[in-house]
Amino acid sequence: ITNFMTGQRFLFAIITYIIAFSTLSAQTPLLQNISGRKTTLLDGLWQSQVDVYGVASQERSGLVKDRKPVKYQFNGENLRNTELVEQDLDVAEQLKVPGDWNTQRENLFYYEGNMWYRKKITLNPQAGKRYFLHFGAVNYEAVVYVNGTKLGQHEGGFTAFQFEVTSLLKAGENKILVNANNIRGENKIPTNITDWWNYGGITRSVNLVEVSETFISDYFIQLEKGKIADIKGWVKLEGSQKSQNVTIEIPEIGLKQTVKPDTSGFAALSFNVKKLQLWSPENPKLYLVKLTSATDTITDKIGFRTIETRGTDILLNGKPIFLKGASIHEEAPFRTGRAYSEGDARTLLTWAKELGSNYVRLAHYPHNETMTRMADEMGLLVWSEIPVYWAVKFEKPDVYVKAETQLLENISRDKNRASIIIWSMANETPETEDRLKFLKKLIDKTKSVDDTRLTAAALFSKASKGLQTIEDPLGEYVDVMGCNEYIGWYTLPAELAPTIQWTSKYNKPLIMSEFGGESVAGLHGKADEIWTEEYQNRIYENQVKMFDNISFLRGTSAWVLMDFRSPLRLLPRKQDFFNRKGLVSDTGIKKMAFYTLKRWYQTK
Ligand code: GCB
């Protein structure tokens, strides 16, 4: 019986593994630094078709007996009225890419389902070159076809993915077809219920990337943990000529080193550097870094800094730092919808700067690359996270794979950004054994691919009689404890905050990763009238007094920089499907609390 059970379990494990990986079939490793490569931008208007039932991927045969199957010919031409074909993308409505569909057409505002996107593009592929079709993000699932061939699929709405299309492209017209669906599910990451709008579609740029047959696919170039004069990392070649040398140059400091990759194309990097100006919020110095092989060249702008903890301190370049900031959703200022542009990033990060921030928490999922690159340039430290949010099915192995995939894709894209100091695993998750195992595994995974940064999670504290204690068992495994608390909004009167004693089971730094309350910009009244700016401001006035009393507090990210759309926020005239906890409204009005927090940040 035991043997039989073991065999059965083994089989089950294998099947689970196959299922898990067959649904995550986009090719990895991701190409590093898309903006530094030769690309054809495929943004703009795409033909689109709503498909509520998701039927168009198959012929609708067999639905009604004795009738001819109806054809959906996304991949061929529509046969102009000579045959029954119930679809015509040539004349269908268009959608902008990048962009969510919800804010592009009124009748798609609440839409959660399948959408077909098609782009025709004239190309002249060069012999000897390789081509990759790269998506910045599609929420939530994407199935991609080129010229009628299915390339594969990708799950996870906020991370990049790519497919090699070298053998499929032809001279002349090429067709790219994408089925995007944003159907929620309890076994997905995130799950069914989130406090943000489930914007669907091709929400980030699409690029066709051209590379040489053998090319520099990826590299990791950062300072070694705790060492301000030692650059460490690796470079990876793909292609048939993997043994060619790769030269790494940082011309400004006269660095030039050549390495020889092993047979898999991998070469470790390690050099001692002198006179390096360290990256910091005060001096966000980025260096031009150039990688050259016989067949490829790529340049990037990279900053160098160290980040560590010592007891309850966070050390940036060896010196204690207090993180002053706000949490930010990837919500577009002024127009709502998913943010994606340089203008969006500039507006949001400029507000953060005006608040006096040296740090931002990019909640609750990986934001677009423009955002993290701009944080590098503007000198904002970043907490980066994946949507392991609320009631995740922690007990399911396939759910773990989804979370780990998103984590690795996030780290893969942003590992060279000096701004990113924290990889966060989860937000407000229940304290169960399954969850602890799941998140510990994610932390171990993170450390195995990037040991230069800190790990964190947004936890809860336990309240009892004037005491707030952090004792979540996950505290043992993270480098930095995040805590979300809503004293003055969801719990306790605001005025009690300064009287509360904070304690922690762990000798680690604490970041108050969320705090705040809602207000309607421009709505004024007494400080005890909920929804007024005064009410929200009162919460902040008391919060900052409390913060001054927490000996192990090393950072704060207010919830939230800007009002954002959420299906959870139903109250007409006040919320109208917006979470109004912004310090700034979605129309750019700074609320009273903005200035209160700014004043406190000036004292830090
Ligand atoms: C939280 C969540 C955040 C919500 C916020 C709220 O704790 O982490 O996603 O938006 O509270 O406003 O309730």
Coordinates of N, CA and C in Angstrom, one line a residue, residues 272-365:
N272 N 37.4 45.2 -8.9 CA 37.6 46.3 -7.8 C 37.6 47.6 -8.5
V273 N 36.8 48.6 -8.0 CA 36.7 49.9 -8.6 C 37.1 51.0 -7.6
K274 N 37.8 51.9 -8.1 CA 38.2 53.0 -7.2 C 37.5 54.3 -7.7
K275 N 37.3 55.2 -6.9 CA 36.8 56.5 -7.3 C 35.4 56.5 -7.8
L276 N 34.6 55.5 -7.4 CA 33.2 55.4 -7.8 C 32.4 56.3 -7.0
Q277 N 31.6 57.1 -7.7 CA 30.6 58.0 -6.9 C 29.4 57.1 -6.7
L278 N 29.1 56.9 -5.4 CA 28.0 56.1 -5.1 C 26.6 56.7 -5.3
W279 N 25.7 55.9 -5.8 CA 24.4 56.4 -6.1 C 23.6 56.6 -4.8
S280 N 22.9 57.7 -4.6 CA 22.1 58.0 -3.4 C 21.0 58.9 -3.9
P281 N 20.0 59.1 -3.0 CA 18.9 60.1 -3.3 C 19.5 61.5 -3.6
E282 N 20.5 61.8 -2.8 CA 21.1 63.2 -3.0 C 22.0 63.3 -4.2
N283 N 22.5 62.2 -4.6 CA 23.4 62.2 -5.8 C 23.1 60.9 -6.6
P284 N 22.0 60.9 -7.4 CA 21.7 59.7 -8.1 C 22.6 59.5 -9.4
K285 N 23.8 59.2 -9.1 CA 24.8 59.1 -10.2 C 24.6 57.8 -10.9
L286 N 24.5 57.9 -12.2 CA 24.4 56.7 -13.1 C 25.6 56.7 -14.0
Y287 N 26.2 55.6 -14.2 CA 27.3 55.4 -15.1 C 26.9 54.7 -16.4
L288 N 27.5 55.2 -17.5 CA 27.3 54.5 -18.7 C 28.1 53.2 -18.6
V289 N 27.5 52.1 -18.8 CA 28.1 50.8 -18.8 C 28.0 50.2 -20.2
K290 N 29.1 49.7 -20.7 CA 29.1 49.2 -22.1 C 29.5 47.8 -22.1
L291 N 28.8 46.9 -22.7 CA 29.2 45.5 -22.9 C 29.3 45.2 -24.4
T292 N 30.5 44.6 -24.7 CA 30.8 44.4 -26.1 C 31.3 42.9 -26.3
S293 N 30.7 42.3 -27.3 CA 31.3 41.0 -27.7 C 31.6 41.1 -29.2
A294 N 32.1 40.1 -29.8 CA 32.5 40.2 -31.2 C 31.2 40.4 -32.0
T295 N 30.1 39.9 -31.6 CA 28.8 40.0 -32.4 C 27.8 41.0 -31.8
D296 N 28.0 41.6 -30.7 CA 26.9 42.4 -30.0 C 27.5 43.5 -29.2
T297 N 26.8 44.6 -29.0 CA 27.1 45.7 -28.1 C 25.8 46.1 -27.5
I298 N 25.9 46.4 -26.2 CA 24.8 47.0 -25.5 C 25.2 48.0 -24.4
T299 N 24.6 49.1 -24.3 CA 24.9 50.0 -23.2 C 23.7 50.2 -22.3
D300 N 24.1 50.6 -21.0 CA 23.0 50.8 -20.0 C 23.5 51.9 -19.1
K301 N 22.6 52.4 -18.3 CA 23.0 53.4 -17.3 C 22.7 52.8 -16.0
I302 N 23.8 52.6 -15.2 CA 23.7 51.8 -14.0 C 24.3 52.6 -12.8
G303 N 23.6 52.6 -11.7 CA 24.0 53.2 -10.5 C 24.6 52.2 -9.5
F304 N 25.5 52.6 -8.6 CA 26.1 51.7 -7.7 C 26.0 52.2 -6.3
R305 N 25.4 51.3 -5.5 CA 25.2 51.6 -4.0 C 25.1 50.3 -3.3
T306 N 25.3 50.4 -2.0 CA 25.1 49.2 -1.2 C 23.8 49.4 -0.3
I307 N 23.2 48.3 0.0 CA 22.1 48.4 1.0 C 22.2 47.2 1.9
E308 N 22.1 47.5 3.2 CA 22.2 46.4 4.2 C 21.3 46.8 5.4
T309 N 21.2 45.8 6.3 CA 20.6 46.2 7.6 C 21.6 45.8 8.7
R310 N 21.6 46.6 9.8 CA 22.4 46.2 11.0 C 21.5 46.5 12.2
G311 N 21.1 45.4 12.8 CA 20.1 45.6 13.9 C 18.9 46.2 13.3
T312 N 18.4 47.3 13.9 CA 17.2 47.9 13.4 C 17.5 49.0 12.4
D313 N 18.7 49.1 12.0 CA 19.1 50.2 11.0 C 19.1 49.6 9.6
I314 N 18.7 50.5 8.6 CA 18.9 50.3 7.2 C 20.1 51.1 6.8
L315 N 21.1 50.5 6.2 CA 22.3 51.2 5.8 C 22.4 51.4 4.3
L316 N 22.4 52.6 3.8 CA 22.6 52.9 2.4 C 24.1 53.4 2.3
N317 N 24.8 52.7 1.5 CA 26.3 53.0 1.3 C 26.9 53.0 2.7
G318 N 26.5 52.2 3.6 CA 27.1 52.0 4.9 C 26.6 53.0 6.0
K319 N 25.7 53.9 5.6 CA 25.2 54.9 6.5 C 23.7 54.7 6.8
P320 N 23.3 54.9 8.1 CA 21.9 54.7 8.4 C 21.0 55.7 7.6
I321 N 19.9 55.3 7.1 CA 19.0 56.1 6.4 C 17.6 55.9 6.9
F322 N 16.8 57.0 6.8 CA 15.3 56.9 7.1 C 14.6 57.0 5.8
L323 N 13.7 56.1 5.5 CA 13.0 56.1 4.2 C 11.7 56.9 4.3
K324 N 11.7 58.0 3.6 CA 10.5 58.9 3.7 C 9.8 58.8 2.4
G325 N 8.5 58.3 2.4 CA 7.9 58.1 1.1 C 6.4 57.9 1.1
A326 N 6.0 57.4 0.0 CA 4.6 57.1 -0.2 C 4.4 55.9 -1.1
S327 N 3.3 55.2 -0.9 CA 3.0 54.0 -1.8 C 2.4 54.6 -3.1
I328 N 2.6 53.9 -4.2 CA 2.1 54.4 -5.5 C 1.5 53.2 -6.2
H329 N 0.2 53.4 -6.7 CA -0.3 52.5 -7.7 C 0.0 52.9 -9.1
E330 N 0.0 51.9 -10.0 CA 0.3 52.3 -11.4 C -1.0 52.8 -12.0
E331 N -1.4 53.9 -11.5 CA -2.7 54.5 -12.0 C -2.3 55.9 -12.6
A332 N -2.9 56.1 -13.8 CA -2.5 57.3 -14.5 C -3.0 58.6 -13.9
P333 N -2.2 59.6 -13.6 CA -2.7 60.9 -13.1 C -3.5 61.6 -14.2
F334 N -4.5 62.3 -13.8 CA -5.4 63.1 -14.7 C -6.4 62.4 -15.5
R335 N -6.0 61.2 -16.1 CA -6.9 60.5 -17.0 C -7.5 59.2 -16.4
T336 N -6.9 58.7 -15.3 CA -7.1 57.4 -14.8 C -6.7 56.3 -15.8
G337 N -6.9 55.1 -15.4 CA -6.4 54.0 -16.2 C -5.0 53.6 -15.8
R338 N -4.5 52.5 -16.5 CA -3.2 52.0 -16.2 C -2.2 53.1 -16.7
A339 N -1.3 53.4 -15.8 CA -0.2 54.3 -16.2 C 0.9 53.6 -17.0
Y340 N 1.5 54.2 -18.0 CA 2.6 53.5 -18.7 C 3.6 54.5 -19.2
S341 N 3.3 55.8 -19.4 CA 4.1 56.6 -20.1 C 5.2 57.3 -19.3
E342 N 6.1 57.9 -19.9 CA 7.2 58.7 -19.2 C 6.5 59.9 -18.5
G343 N 5.5 60.5 -19.1 CA 4.8 61.6 -18.5 C 4.1 61.1 -17.2
D344 N 3.5 60.0 -17.2 CA 2.8 59.4 -16.0 C 3.9 59.3 -14.9
A345 N 5.0 58.6 -15.3 CA 6.0 58.3 -14.3 C 6.6 59.6 -13.7
R346 N 6.8 60.6 -14.6 CA 7.4 61.9 -14.2 C 6.4 62.6 -13.2
T347 N 5.1 62.6 -13.5 CA 4.2 63.3 -12.7 C 4.1 62.7 -11.3
L348 N 4.0 61.3 -11.2 CA 3.9 60.6 -10.0 C 5.1 60.8 -9.1
L349 N 6.3 60.6 -9.7 CA 7.5 60.7 -9.0 C 7.9 62.1 -8.6
T350 N 7.4 63.1 -9.4 CA 7.6 64.5 -9.0 C 6.8 64.8 -7.8
W351 N 5.6 64.3 -7.7 CA 4.7 64.6 -6.5 C 5.4 63.9 -5.3
A352 N 6.0 62.7 -5.5 CA 6.6 62.1 -4.4 C 7.8 62.9 -3.9
K353 N 8.5 63.5 -4.8 CA 9.7 64.4 -4.5 C 9.2 65.6 -3.8
E354 N 8.1 66.2 -4.3 CA 7.6 67.4 -3.6 C 7.1 67.1 -2.2
L355 N 6.7 65.9 -1.9 CA 6.4 65.5 -0.6 C 7.6 65.4 0.3
G356 N 8.7 65.4 -0.3 CA 10.0 65.3 0.5 C 10.5 63.8 0.6
S357 N 10.0 63.0 -0.4 CA 10.4 61.6 -0.3 C 11.8 61.3 -0.8
N358 N 12.4 60.3 -0.2 CA 13.6 59.7 -0.8 C 13.3 58.3 -1.2
Y359 N 12.1 57.9 -1.1 CA 11.7 56.5 -1.3 C 10.2 56.4 -1.7
V360 N 10.0 55.4 -2.5 CA 8.6 55.1 -2.9 C 8.3 53.5 -2.8
R361 N 7.1 53.2 -2.4 CA 6.7 51.8 -2.5 C 5.9 51.6 -3.7
L362 N 6.4 50.9 -4.7 CA 5.6 50.6 -5.9 C 4.6 49.5 -5.7
A363 N 3.4 49.8 -5.3 CA 2.4 48.8 -4.9 C 1.5 48.4 -6.1
H364 N 1.0 47.3 -6.1 CA 1.1 46.1 -5.3 C 1.6 45.0 -6.3
Y365 N 2.3 45.4 -7.3 CA 2.8 44.6 -8.4 C 3.9 45.3 -9.1

